[in-house]
PDB file of N, CA and C in Angstrom:
ATOM      1  N   UNK A 172       0.898  -1.044  -0.022  1.00 80.00           N
ATOM      2  CA  UNK A 172      -0.205   0.015   0.067  1.00 80.00           C
ATOM      3  C   UNK A 172       0.837   1.265  -0.006  1.00 80.00           C
ATOM      4  N   UNK A 173       0.427   2.145  -0.764  1.00 82.00           N
ATOM      5  CA  UNK A 173       1.075   3.501  -0.793  1.00 82.00           C
ATOM      6  C   UNK A 173       1.112   4.460   0.216  1.00 82.00           C
ATOM      7  N   UNK A 174       2.047   4.933   0.648  1.00 84.00           N
ATOM      8  CA  UNK A 174       2.097   6.291   1.880  1.00 84.00           C
ATOM      9  C   UNK A 174       1.813   7.285   1.625  1.00 84.00           C
ATOM     10  N   UNK A 175       1.204   8.124   2.000  1.00 85.00           N
ATOM     11  CA  UNK A 175       0.919   9.491   1.849  1.00 85.00           C
ATOM     12  C   UNK A 175       1.913  10.348   2.688  1.00 85.00           C
ATOM     13  N   UNK A 176       2.125  11.305   1.565  1.00 87.00           N
ATOM     14  CA  UNK A 176       3.369  12.491   2.692  1.00 87.00           C
ATOM     15  C   UNK A 176       2.158  13.198   3.356  1.00 87.00           C
ATOM     16  N   UNK A 177       2.248  13.435   4.553  1.00 88.00           N
ATOM     17  CA  UNK A 177       1.348  14.031   5.470  1.00 88.00           C
ATOM     18  C   UNK A 177       1.693  15.550   5.390  1.00 88.00           C
ATOM     19  N   UNK A 178       3.062  16.122   5.147  1.00 89.00           N
ATOM     20  CA  UNK A 178       3.279  17.279   4.873  1.00 89.00           C
ATOM     21  C   UNK A 178       2.697  17.920   3.669  1.00 89.00           C
ATOM     22  N   UNK A 179       2.907  17.015   2.471  1.00 88.00           N
ATOM     23  CA  UNK A 179       1.953  17.533   1.251  1.00 88.00           C
ATOM     24  C   UNK A 179       0.473  17.526   1.506  1.00 88.00           C
ATOM     25  N   UNK A 180      -0.057  16.492   1.889  1.00 86.00           N
ATOM     26  CA  UNK A 180      -1.905  16.772   2.209  1.00 86.00           C
ATOM     27  C   UNK A 180      -2.099  17.730   3.338  1.00 86.00           C
ATOM     28  N   UNK A 181      -1.326  18.129   4.119  1.00 87.00           N
ATOM     29  CA  UNK A 181      -1.537  19.040   4.817  1.00 87.00           C
ATOM     30  C   UNK A 181      -1.622  20.494   4.324  1.00 87.00           C
ATOM     31  N   UNK A 182      -1.041  20.687   3.050  1.00 91.00           N
ATOM     32  CA  UNK A 182      -0.667  22.022   2.334  1.00 91.00           C
ATOM     33  C   UNK A 182      -2.343  21.837   1.169  1.00 91.00           C
ATOM     34  N   UNK A 183      -2.772  20.844   1.054  1.00 91.00           N
ATOM     35  CA  UNK A 183      -3.526  20.765  -0.035  1.00 91.00           C
ATOM     36  C   UNK A 183      -4.993  21.678   0.309  1.00 91.00           C
ATOM     37  N   UNK A 184      -5.740  22.166  -0.414  1.00 92.00           N
ATOM     38  CA  UNK A 184      -6.846  22.906  -0.121  1.00 92.00           C
ATOM     39  C   UNK A 184      -7.806  22.047  -0.364  1.00 92.00           C
ATOM     40  N   UNK A 185      -9.054  22.089   0.392  1.00 92.00           N
ATOM     41  CA  UNK A 185     -10.421  21.422   0.311  1.00 92.00           C
ATOM     42  C   UNK A 185     -11.072  22.152  -1.295  1.00 92.00           C
ATOM     43  N   UNK A 186     -12.041  21.558  -1.513  1.00 93.00           N
ATOM     44  CA  UNK A 186     -13.078  21.919  -2.376  1.00 93.00           C
ATOM     45  C   UNK A 186     -13.418  23.437  -2.165  1.00 93.00           C
ATOM     46  N   UNK A 187     -14.270  23.335  -1.065  1.00 93.00           N
ATOM     47  CA  UNK A 187     -15.057  24.388  -0.579  1.00 93.00           C
ATOM     48  C   UNK A 187     -14.062  25.578  -0.157  1.00 93.00           C
ATOM     49  N   UNK A 188     -12.635  25.447   0.000  1.00 93.00           N
ATOM     50  CA  UNK A 188     -11.948  26.285   0.092  1.00 93.00           C
ATOM     51  C   UNK A 188     -11.556  27.362  -0.967  1.00 93.00           C
ATOM     52  N   UNK A 189     -11.442  26.171  -1.624  1.00 95.00           N
ATOM     53  CA  UNK A 189     -10.896  26.773  -3.185  1.00 95.00           C
ATOM     54  C   UNK A 189     -12.269  27.626  -3.889  1.00 95.00           C
ATOM     55  N   UNK A 190     -13.560  26.659  -3.555  1.00 94.00           N
ATOM     56  CA  UNK A 190     -14.706  27.875  -4.416  1.00 94.00           C
ATOM     57  C   UNK A 190     -14.715  29.290  -3.195  1.00 94.00           C
ATOM     58  N   UNK A 191     -14.400  29.105  -1.949  1.00 95.00           N
ATOM     59  CA  UNK A 191     -14.211  30.073  -1.201  1.00 95.00           C
ATOM     60  C   UNK A 191     -13.563  31.319  -1.743  1.00 95.00           C
ATOM     61  N   UNK A 192     -12.407  30.931  -2.114  1.00 95.00           N
ATOM     62  CA  UNK A 192     -11.412  31.811  -2.644  1.00 95.00           C
ATOM     63  C   UNK A 192     -11.814  32.799  -3.962  1.00 95.00           C
ATOM     64  N   UNK A 193     -12.068  31.366  -5.017  1.00 95.00           N
ATOM     65  CA  UNK A 193     -12.759  32.035  -6.237  1.00 95.00           C
ATOM     66  C   UNK A 193     -14.087  32.869  -6.196  1.00 95.00           C
ATOM     67  N   UNK A 194     -15.115  32.318  -5.321  1.00 94.00           N
ATOM     68  CA  UNK A 194     -16.281  32.967  -5.686  1.00 94.00           C
ATOM     69  C   UNK A 194     -17.237  33.540  -4.308  1.00 94.00           C
ATOM     70  N   UNK A 195     -16.257  33.256  -3.263  1.00 95.00           N
ATOM     71  CA  UNK A 195     -16.723  34.211  -1.772  1.00 95.00           C
ATOM     72  C   UNK A 195     -17.149  33.052  -1.251  1.00 95.00           C
ATOM     73  N   UNK A 196     -18.179  32.871  -0.017  1.00 95.00           N
ATOM     74  CA  UNK A 196     -17.993  32.263   1.068  1.00 95.00           C
ATOM     75  C   UNK A 196     -19.605  31.902   0.447  1.00 95.00           C
ATOM     76  N   UNK A 197     -20.336  30.734   1.023  1.00 93.00           N
ATOM     77  CA  UNK A 197     -21.356  30.576   0.464  1.00 93.00           C
ATOM     78  C   UNK A 197     -22.133  31.159   1.207  1.00 93.00           C
ATOM     79  N   UNK A 198     -23.440  31.715   0.564  1.00 94.00           N
ATOM     80  CA  UNK A 198     -24.291  32.593   0.980  1.00 94.00           C
ATOM     81  C   UNK A 198     -24.398  34.079   0.739  1.00 94.00           C
ATOM     82  N   UNK A 199     -22.760  34.299   0.097  1.00 96.00           N
ATOM     83  CA  UNK A 199     -22.588  35.404  -0.638  1.00 96.00           C
ATOM     84  C   UNK A 199     -23.253  35.530  -1.955  1.00 96.00           C
ATOM     85  N   UNK A 200     -23.560  36.998  -2.306  1.00 96.00           N
ATOM     86  CA  UNK A 200     -23.999  36.970  -3.685  1.00 96.00           C
ATOM     87  C   UNK A 200     -23.293  36.419  -5.064  1.00 96.00           C
ATOM     88  N   UNK A 201     -22.118  36.409  -4.759  1.00 96.00           N
ATOM     89  CA  UNK A 201     -21.468  35.865  -5.976  1.00 96.00           C
ATOM     90  C   UNK A 201     -21.284  34.323  -5.870  1.00 96.00           C
ATOM     91  N   UNK A 202     -21.169  33.866  -4.560  1.00 95.00           N
ATOM     92  CA  UNK A 202     -21.203  32.542  -4.651  1.00 95.00           C
ATOM     93  C   UNK A 202     -22.348  31.660  -5.105  1.00 95.00           C
ATOM     94  N   UNK A 203     -23.899  32.463  -4.545  1.00 95.00           N
ATOM     95  CA  UNK A 203     -24.903  32.067  -5.024  1.00 95.00           C
ATOM     96  C   UNK A 203     -24.989  31.894  -6.717  1.00 95.00           C
ATOM     97  N   UNK A 204     -24.593  33.133  -7.483  1.00 94.00           N
ATOM     98  CA  UNK A 204     -24.533  33.065  -8.650  1.00 94.00           C
ATOM     99  C   UNK A 204     -23.663  31.893  -9.602  1.00 94.00           C
ATOM    100  N   UNK A 205     -22.601  31.823  -8.866  1.00 95.00           N
ATOM    101  CA  UNK A 205     -21.592  30.725  -9.508  1.00 95.00           C
ATOM    102  C   UNK A 205     -22.541  29.335  -8.814  1.00 95.00           C
ATOM    103  N   UNK A 206     -23.270  29.048  -8.035  1.00 94.00           N
ATOM    104  CA  UNK A 206     -24.016  27.842  -7.386  1.00 94.00           C
ATOM    105  C   UNK A 206     -25.106  27.620  -9.087  1.00 94.00           C
ATOM    106  N   UNK A 207     -25.599  28.997  -8.964  1.00 92.00           N
ATOM    107  CA  UNK A 207     -27.036  28.948 -10.098  1.00 92.00           C
ATOM    108  C   UNK A 207     -26.339  28.390 -11.652  1.00 92.00           C
ATOM    109  N   UNK A 208     -25.290  29.253 -11.647  1.00 92.00           N
ATOM    110  CA  UNK A 208     -25.133  28.767 -12.940  1.00 92.00           C
ATOM    111  C   UNK A 208     -24.081  27.332 -13.302  1.00 92.00           C
ATOM    112  N   UNK A 209     -23.846  26.345 -12.118  1.00 94.00           N
ATOM    113  CA  UNK A 209     -23.310  25.593 -12.385  1.00 94.00           C
ATOM    114  C   UNK A 209     -24.683  24.265 -12.306  1.00 94.00           C
ATOM    115  N   UNK A 210     -25.426  24.871 -11.620  1.00 92.00           N
ATOM    116  CA  UNK A 210     -26.509  23.509 -11.946  1.00 92.00           C
ATOM    117  C   UNK A 210     -27.382  23.577 -13.498  1.00 92.00           C
ATOM    118  N   UNK A 211     -27.310  25.067 -14.140  1.00 92.00           N
ATOM    119  CA  UNK A 211     -27.855  25.079 -15.331  1.00 92.00           C
ATOM    120  C   UNK A 211     -26.600  24.415 -16.400  1.00 92.00           C
ATOM    121  N   UNK A 212     -25.256  24.678 -15.965  1.00 94.00           N
ATOM    122  CA  UNK A 212     -24.217  23.692 -16.579  1.00 94.00           C
ATOM    123  C   UNK A 212     -24.695  22.130 -16.390  1.00 94.00           C
ATOM    124  N   UNK A 213     -24.723  21.726 -15.285  1.00 94.00           N
ATOM    125  CA  UNK A 213     -24.759  20.198 -15.047  1.00 94.00           C
ATOM    126  C   UNK A 213     -26.130  19.483 -15.885  1.00 94.00           C
ATOM    127  N   UNK A 214     -27.378  20.243 -15.607  1.00 92.00           N
ATOM    128  CA  UNK A 214     -28.407  19.828 -16.539  1.00 92.00           C
ATOM    129  C   UNK A 214     -28.288  20.225 -17.637  1.00 92.00           C
ATOM    130  N   UNK A 215     -27.597  20.976 -18.374  1.00 94.00           N
ATOM    131  CA  UNK A 215     -27.065  21.120 -19.891  1.00 94.00           C
ATOM    132  C   UNK A 215     -26.339  19.663 -19.946  1.00 94.00           C
ATOM    133  N   UNK A 216     -25.128  19.193 -19.598  1.00 96.00           N
ATOM    134  CA  UNK A 216     -24.661  18.150 -19.820  1.00 96.00           C
ATOM    135  C   UNK A 216     -25.427  16.684 -19.310  1.00 96.00           C
ATOM    136  N   UNK A 217     -26.610  16.602 -18.643  1.00 94.00           N
ATOM    137  CA  UNK A 217     -27.324  15.876 -18.732  1.00 94.00           C
ATOM    138  C   UNK A 217     -27.969  15.334 -19.848  1.00 94.00           C
ATOM    139  N   UNK A 218     -28.757  16.445 -20.419  1.00 96.00           N
ATOM    140  CA  UNK A 218     -29.182  16.317 -21.500  1.00 96.00           C
ATOM    141  C   UNK A 218     -28.539  15.927 -22.803  1.00 96.00           C
ATOM    142  N   UNK A 219     -27.280  16.859 -22.946  1.00 97.00           N
ATOM    143  CA  UNK A 219     -26.376  16.431 -23.945  1.00 97.00           C
ATOM    144  C   UNK A 219     -25.922  14.744 -23.996  1.00 97.00           C
ATOM    145  N   UNK A 220     -25.542  14.318 -23.009  1.00 97.00           N
ATOM    146  CA  UNK A 220     -25.091  12.855 -22.772  1.00 97.00           C
ATOM    147  C   UNK A 220     -26.099  12.153 -23.165  1.00 97.00           C
ATOM    148  N   UNK A 221     -27.040  12.254 -22.919  1.00 97.00           N
ATOM    149  CA  UNK A 221     -28.488  11.634 -23.424  1.00 97.00           C
ATOM    150  C   UNK A 221     -28.863  11.290 -24.762  1.00 97.00           C
ATOM    151  N   UNK A 222     -28.591  12.793 -25.330  1.00 97.00           N
ATOM    152  CA  UNK A 222     -28.840  12.981 -26.560  1.00 97.00           C
ATOM    153  C   UNK A 222     -27.945  12.247 -27.492  1.00 97.00           C
ATOM    154  N   UNK A 223     -26.696  12.230 -26.957  1.00 98.00           N
ATOM    155  CA  UNK A 223     -25.528  11.664 -27.819  1.00 98.00           C
ATOM    156  C   UNK A 223     -25.540  10.173 -27.635  1.00 98.00           C
ATOM    157  N   UNK A 224     -26.222   9.690 -26.257  1.00 98.00           N
ATOM    158  CA  UNK A 224     -26.369   8.432 -26.091  1.00 98.00           C
ATOM    159  C   UNK A 224     -27.657   7.815 -27.112  1.00 98.00           C
ATOM    160  N   UNK A 225     -28.139   8.307 -27.427  1.00 98.00           N
ATOM    161  CA  UNK A 225     -29.370   8.335 -28.891  1.00 98.00           C
ATOM    162  C   UNK A 225     -28.915   8.621 -29.913  1.00 98.00           C
ATOM    163  N   UNK A 226     -27.733   8.922 -30.060  1.00 98.00           N
ATOM    164  CA  UNK A 226     -27.369   9.551 -31.652  1.00 98.00           C
ATOM    165  C   UNK A 226     -28.152  10.494 -32.015  1.00 98.00           C
ATOM    166  N   UNK A 227     -28.706  11.215 -31.758  1.00 98.00           N
ATOM    167  CA  UNK A 227     -29.923  12.408 -32.070  1.00 98.00           C
ATOM    168  C   UNK A 227     -28.729  13.754 -32.257  1.00 98.00           C
ATOM    169  N   UNK A 228     -29.075  14.507 -33.181  1.00 98.00           N
ATOM    170  CA  UNK A 228     -28.428  15.694 -33.500  1.00 98.00           C
ATOM    171  C   UNK A 228     -29.393  16.561 -32.437  1.00 98.00           C
ATOM    172  N   UNK A 229     -28.724  18.007 -32.345  1.00 98.00           N
ATOM    173  CA  UNK A 229     -29.265  19.008 -31.863  1.00 98.00           C
ATOM    174  C   UNK A 229     -31.123  19.689 -32.250  1.00 98.00           C
ATOM    175  N   UNK A 230     -30.464  19.038 -33.638  1.00 98.00           N
ATOM    176  CA  UNK A 230     -31.671  19.590 -34.611  1.00 98.00           C
ATOM    177  C   UNK A 230     -32.628  18.887 -34.438  1.00 98.00           C
ATOM    178  N   UNK A 231     -32.432  17.089 -34.091  1.00 98.00           N
ATOM    179  CA  UNK A 231     -33.492  16.223 -34.353  1.00 98.00           C
ATOM    180  C   UNK A 231     -34.256  16.792 -32.696  1.00 98.00           C
ATOM    181  N   UNK A 232     -33.755  16.861 -32.296  1.00 98.00           N
ATOM    182  CA  UNK A 232     -34.170  17.088 -30.593  1.00 98.00           C
ATOM    183  C   UNK A 232     -34.958  18.539 -30.534  1.00 98.00           C
ATOM    184  N   UNK A 233     -34.596  19.410 -31.302  1.00 98.00           N
ATOM    185  CA  UNK A 233     -35.346  20.721 -31.664  1.00 98.00           C
ATOM    186  C   UNK A 233     -36.575  20.503 -32.420  1.00 98.00           C
ATOM    187  N   UNK A 234     -36.205  19.827 -33.342  1.00 98.00           N
ATOM    188  CA  UNK A 234     -37.664  19.151 -33.862  1.00 98.00           C
ATOM    189  C   UNK A 234     -38.820  18.439 -33.115  1.00 98.00           C
ATOM    190  N   UNK A 235     -38.166  17.535 -32.260  1.00 97.00           N
ATOM    191  CA  UNK A 235     -39.226  16.954 -31.347  1.00 97.00           C
ATOM    192  C   UNK A 235     -39.825  17.881 -30.342  1.00 97.00           C
ATOM    193  N   UNK A 236     -38.876  18.736 -30.092  1.00 96.00           N
ATOM    194  CA  UNK A 236     -39.412  19.718 -28.975  1.00 96.00           C
ATOM    195  C   UNK A 236     -40.407  20.734 -29.159  1.00 96.00           C
ATOM    196  N   UNK A 237     -39.912  21.390 -30.675  1.00 96.00           N
ATOM    197  CA  UNK A 237     -41.109  22.473 -31.242  1.00 96.00           C
ATOM    198  C   UNK A 237     -40.052  23.737 -30.640  1.00 96.00           C
ATOM    199  N   UNK A 238     -38.736  23.746 -31.010  1.00 96.00           N
ATOM    200  CA  UNK A 238     -37.893  24.679 -30.561  1.00 96.00           C
ATOM    201  C   UNK A 238     -36.677  24.996 -31.704  1.00 96.00           C
ATOM    202  N   UNK A 239     -35.805  26.024 -31.561  1.00 97.00           N
ATOM    203  CA  UNK A 239     -34.857  26.182 -32.377  1.00 97.00           C
ATOM    204  C   UNK A 239     -33.419  25.352 -32.117  1.00 97.00           C
ATOM    205  N   UNK A 240     -32.715  24.776 -32.760  1.00 98.00           N
ATOM    206  CA  UNK A 240     -31.314  23.905 -32.639  1.00 98.00           C
ATOM    207  C   UNK A 240     -30.590  25.025 -31.860  1.00 98.00           C
ATOM    208  N   UNK A 241     -30.487  26.613 -32.086  1.00 97.00           N
ATOM    209  CA  UNK A 241     -29.658  27.025 -31.553  1.00 97.00           C
ATOM    210  C   UNK A 241     -29.892  27.331 -29.778  1.00 97.00           C
ATOM    211  N   UNK A 242     -31.406  27.067 -29.515  1.00 97.00           N
ATOM    212  CA  UNK A 242     -31.758  26.502 -28.351  1.00 97.00           C
ATOM    213  C   UNK A 242     -31.408  25.562 -27.406  1.00 97.00           C
ATOM    214  N   UNK A 243     -31.573  24.399 -28.061  1.00 97.00           N
ATOM    215  CA  UNK A 243     -30.747  23.114 -27.438  1.00 97.00           C
ATOM    216  C   UNK A 243     -28.902  23.795 -27.527  1.00 97.00           C
ATOM    217  N   UNK A 244     -28.666  23.819 -28.296  1.00 98.00           N
ATOM    218  CA  UNK A 244     -27.061  24.045 -28.302  1.00 98.00           C
ATOM    219  C   UNK A 244     -26.891  25.120 -27.106  1.00 98.00           C
ATOM    220  N   UNK A 245     -27.382  26.146 -26.505  1.00 97.00           N
ATOM    221  CA  UNK A 245     -27.259  26.866 -25.618  1.00 97.00           C
ATOM    222  C   UNK A 245     -27.474  26.196 -24.070  1.00 97.00           C
ATOM    223  N   UNK A 246     -28.440  25.542 -24.463  1.00 96.00           N
ATOM    224  CA  UNK A 246     -29.169  24.816 -23.012  1.00 96.00           C
ATOM    225  C   UNK A 246     -27.555  23.668 -22.754  1.00 96.00           C
ATOM    226  N   UNK A 247     -27.128  22.859 -23.725  1.00 96.00           N
ATOM    227  CA  UNK A 247     -26.210  22.420 -23.594  1.00 96.00           C
ATOM    228  C   UNK A 247     -25.119  22.692 -22.802  1.00 96.00           C
ATOM    229  N   UNK A 248     -24.757  23.936 -23.601  1.00 96.00           N
ATOM    230  CA  UNK A 248     -23.238  24.538 -23.116  1.00 96.00           C
ATOM    231  C   UNK A 248     -23.474  25.393 -21.789  1.00 96.00           C
ATOM    232  N   UNK A 249     -25.195  25.086 -20.806  1.00 94.00           N
ATOM    233  CA  UNK A 249     -24.846  25.775 -19.919  1.00 94.00           C
ATOM    234  C   UNK A 249     -24.857  27.329 -20.456  1.00 94.00           C
ATOM    235  N   UNK A 250     -25.568  28.209 -21.385  1.00 93.00           N
ATOM    236  CA  UNK A 250     -25.326  29.087 -21.193  1.00 93.00           C
ATOM    237  C   UNK A 250     -26.541  30.051 -20.987  1.00 93.00           C
ATOM    238  N   UNK A 251     -27.408  29.471 -21.222  1.00 91.00           N
ATOM    239  CA  UNK A 251     -28.994  29.792 -21.023  1.00 91.00           C
ATOM    240  C   UNK A 251     -29.765  29.552 -19.610  1.00 91.00           C
ATOM    241  N   UNK A 252     -30.624  29.798 -18.861  1.00 83.00           N
ATOM    242  CA  UNK A 252     -31.288  29.447 -18.014  1.00 83.00           C
ATOM    243  C   UNK A 252     -32.624  28.894 -18.446  1.00 83.00           C
ATOM    244  N   UNK A 253     -32.315  27.125 -18.161  1.00 87.00           N
ATOM    245  CA  UNK A 253     -33.928  26.824 -18.737  1.00 87.00           C
ATOM    246  C   UNK A 253     -35.010  26.824 -17.774  1.00 87.00           C
ATOM    247  N   UNK A 254     -36.298  26.913 -18.219  1.00 89.00           N
ATOM    248  CA  UNK A 254     -37.278  27.009 -17.444  1.00 89.00           C
ATOM    249  C   UNK A 254     -37.840  25.287 -17.429  1.00 89.00           C
ATOM    250  N   UNK A 255     -38.328  24.995 -16.264  1.00 88.00           N
ATOM    251  CA  UNK A 255     -38.874  23.616 -15.804  1.00 88.00           C
ATOM    252  C   UNK A 255     -39.449  23.172 -17.089  1.00 88.00           C
ATOM    253  N   UNK A 256     -40.543  23.919 -17.583  1.00 91.00           N
ATOM    254  CA  UNK A 256     -41.332  23.159 -18.524  1.00 91.00           C
ATOM    255  C   UNK A 256     -40.495  22.833 -19.708  1.00 91.00           C
ATOM    256  N   UNK A 257     -39.846  23.702 -20.147  1.00 92.00           N
ATOM    257  CA  UNK A 257     -38.707  23.262 -21.022  1.00 92.00           C
ATOM    258  C   UNK A 257     -37.929  21.936 -20.854  1.00 92.00           C
ATOM    259  N   UNK A 258     -37.098  22.041 -19.849  1.00 91.00           N
ATOM    260  CA  UNK A 258     -36.443  20.763 -19.265  1.00 91.00           C
ATOM    261  C   UNK A 258     -37.049  19.703 -19.458  1.00 91.00           C
ATOM    262  N   UNK A 259     -38.443  19.524 -18.725  1.00 91.00           N
ATOM    263  CA  UNK A 259     -39.315  18.475 -19.235  1.00 91.00           C
ATOM    264  C   UNK A 259     -39.767  17.656 -20.389  1.00 91.00           C
ATOM    265  N   UNK A 260     -39.781  19.196 -21.578  1.00 94.00           N
ATOM    266  CA  UNK A 260     -40.155  18.662 -22.694  1.00 94.00           C
ATOM    267  C   UNK A 260     -39.196  18.008 -23.324  1.00 94.00           C
ATOM    268  N   UNK A 261     -37.708  18.565 -23.044  1.00 96.00           N
ATOM    269  CA  UNK A 261     -36.368  17.931 -23.784  1.00 96.00           C
ATOM    270  C   UNK A 261     -36.150  16.698 -23.392  1.00 96.00           C
ATOM    271  N   UNK A 262     -36.211  16.774 -22.268  1.00 95.00           N
ATOM    272  CA  UNK A 262     -36.111  15.300 -21.141  1.00 95.00           C
ATOM    273  C   UNK A 262     -37.067  14.303 -22.087  1.00 95.00           C
ATOM    274  N   UNK A 263     -38.203  14.431 -22.124  1.00 94.00           N
ATOM    275  CA  UNK A 263     -39.112  13.385 -22.513  1.00 94.00           C
ATOM    276  C   UNK A 263     -38.737  13.119 -23.549  1.00 94.00           C
ATOM    277  N   UNK A 264     -38.187  14.094 -24.502  1.00 96.00           N
ATOM    278  CA  UNK A 264     -38.209  13.908 -25.884  1.00 96.00           C
ATOM    279  C   UNK A 264     -36.977  12.942 -26.045  1.00 96.00           C
ATOM    280  N   UNK A 265     -36.174  12.896 -25.163  1.00 97.00           N
ATOM    281  CA  UNK A 265     -35.070  12.172 -25.213  1.00 97.00           C
ATOM    282  C   UNK A 265     -35.296  10.735 -24.499  1.00 97.00           C
ATOM    283  N   UNK A 266     -36.698  10.523 -24.072  1.00 96.00           N
ATOM    284  CA  UNK A 266     -36.780   9.637 -22.875  1.00 96.00           C
ATOM    285  C   UNK A 266     -36.228   9.493 -21.479  1.00 96.00           C
ATOM    286  N   UNK A 267     -36.103  10.519 -21.121  1.00 93.00           N
ATOM    287  CA  UNK A 267     -35.955  10.713 -19.454  1.00 93.00           C
ATOM    288  C   UNK A 267     -37.342  11.228 -18.848  1.00 93.00           C
ATOM    289  N   UNK A 268     -37.460  10.233 -17.789  1.00 87.00           N
ATOM    290  CA  UNK A 268     -38.912  10.451 -16.954  1.00 87.00           C
ATOM    291  C   UNK A 268     -38.651  10.582 -15.922  1.00 87.00           C
ATOM    292  N   UNK A 269     -39.268  11.995 -14.958  1.00 81.00           N
ATOM    293  CA  UNK A 269     -38.996  12.178 -13.789  1.00 81.00           C
ATOM    294  C   UNK A 269     -40.539  11.647 -12.941  1.00 81.00           C
ATOM    295  N   UNK A 270     -40.067  11.295 -11.790  1.00 81.00           N
ATOM    296  CA  UNK A 270     -41.171  11.028 -11.137  1.00 81.00           C
ATOM    297  C   UNK A 270     -41.055  12.309  -9.626  1.00 81.00           C
ATOM    298  N   UNK A 271     -42.114  13.239  -9.756  1.00 76.00           N
ATOM    299  CA  UNK A 271     -41.776  14.006  -8.354  1.00 76.00           C
ATOM    300  C   UNK A 271     -41.981  13.191  -7.414  1.00 76.00           C
ATOM    301  N   UNK A 272     -41.062  13.962  -6.415  1.00 82.00           N
ATOM    302  CA  UNK A 272     -41.517  13.344  -4.859  1.00 82.00           C
ATOM    303  C   UNK A 272     -41.113  14.318  -4.045  1.00 82.00           C
ATOM    304  N   UNK A 273     -42.065  14.500  -2.883  1.00 82.00           N
ATOM    305  CA  UNK A 273     -42.345  15.517  -2.349  1.00 82.00           C
ATOM    306  C   UNK A 273     -42.003  14.955  -0.618  1.00 82.00           C
ATOM    307  N   UNK A 274     -41.203  15.561   0.045  1.00 74.00           N
ATOM    308  CA  UNK A 274     -40.808  14.830   1.217  1.00 74.00           C
ATOM    309  C   UNK A 274     -41.399  15.824   2.581  1.00 74.00           C
TER     310      UNK A 274
END
């Protein structure tokens, strides 16, 4: 088993520390803005990965949903905030189903 250098480990930053340094502490306006952008990007990744797995083009998805290809492209790149209704329409076109749960 490989041994870790404790001195090197002590100098490493946590992910939280890196985010704090770059975007501000949790709860600040800049950190909240980063968090919102990261969620938009994440959902775009999910949709893009599924589209590619189905071997569909952005144009084909856009036609199924009734929107422009450029809109699908912006969503996949995380460049536009997507409404829930649009997200569900695109997800449904890609065969992704969601079951809402309330706790």
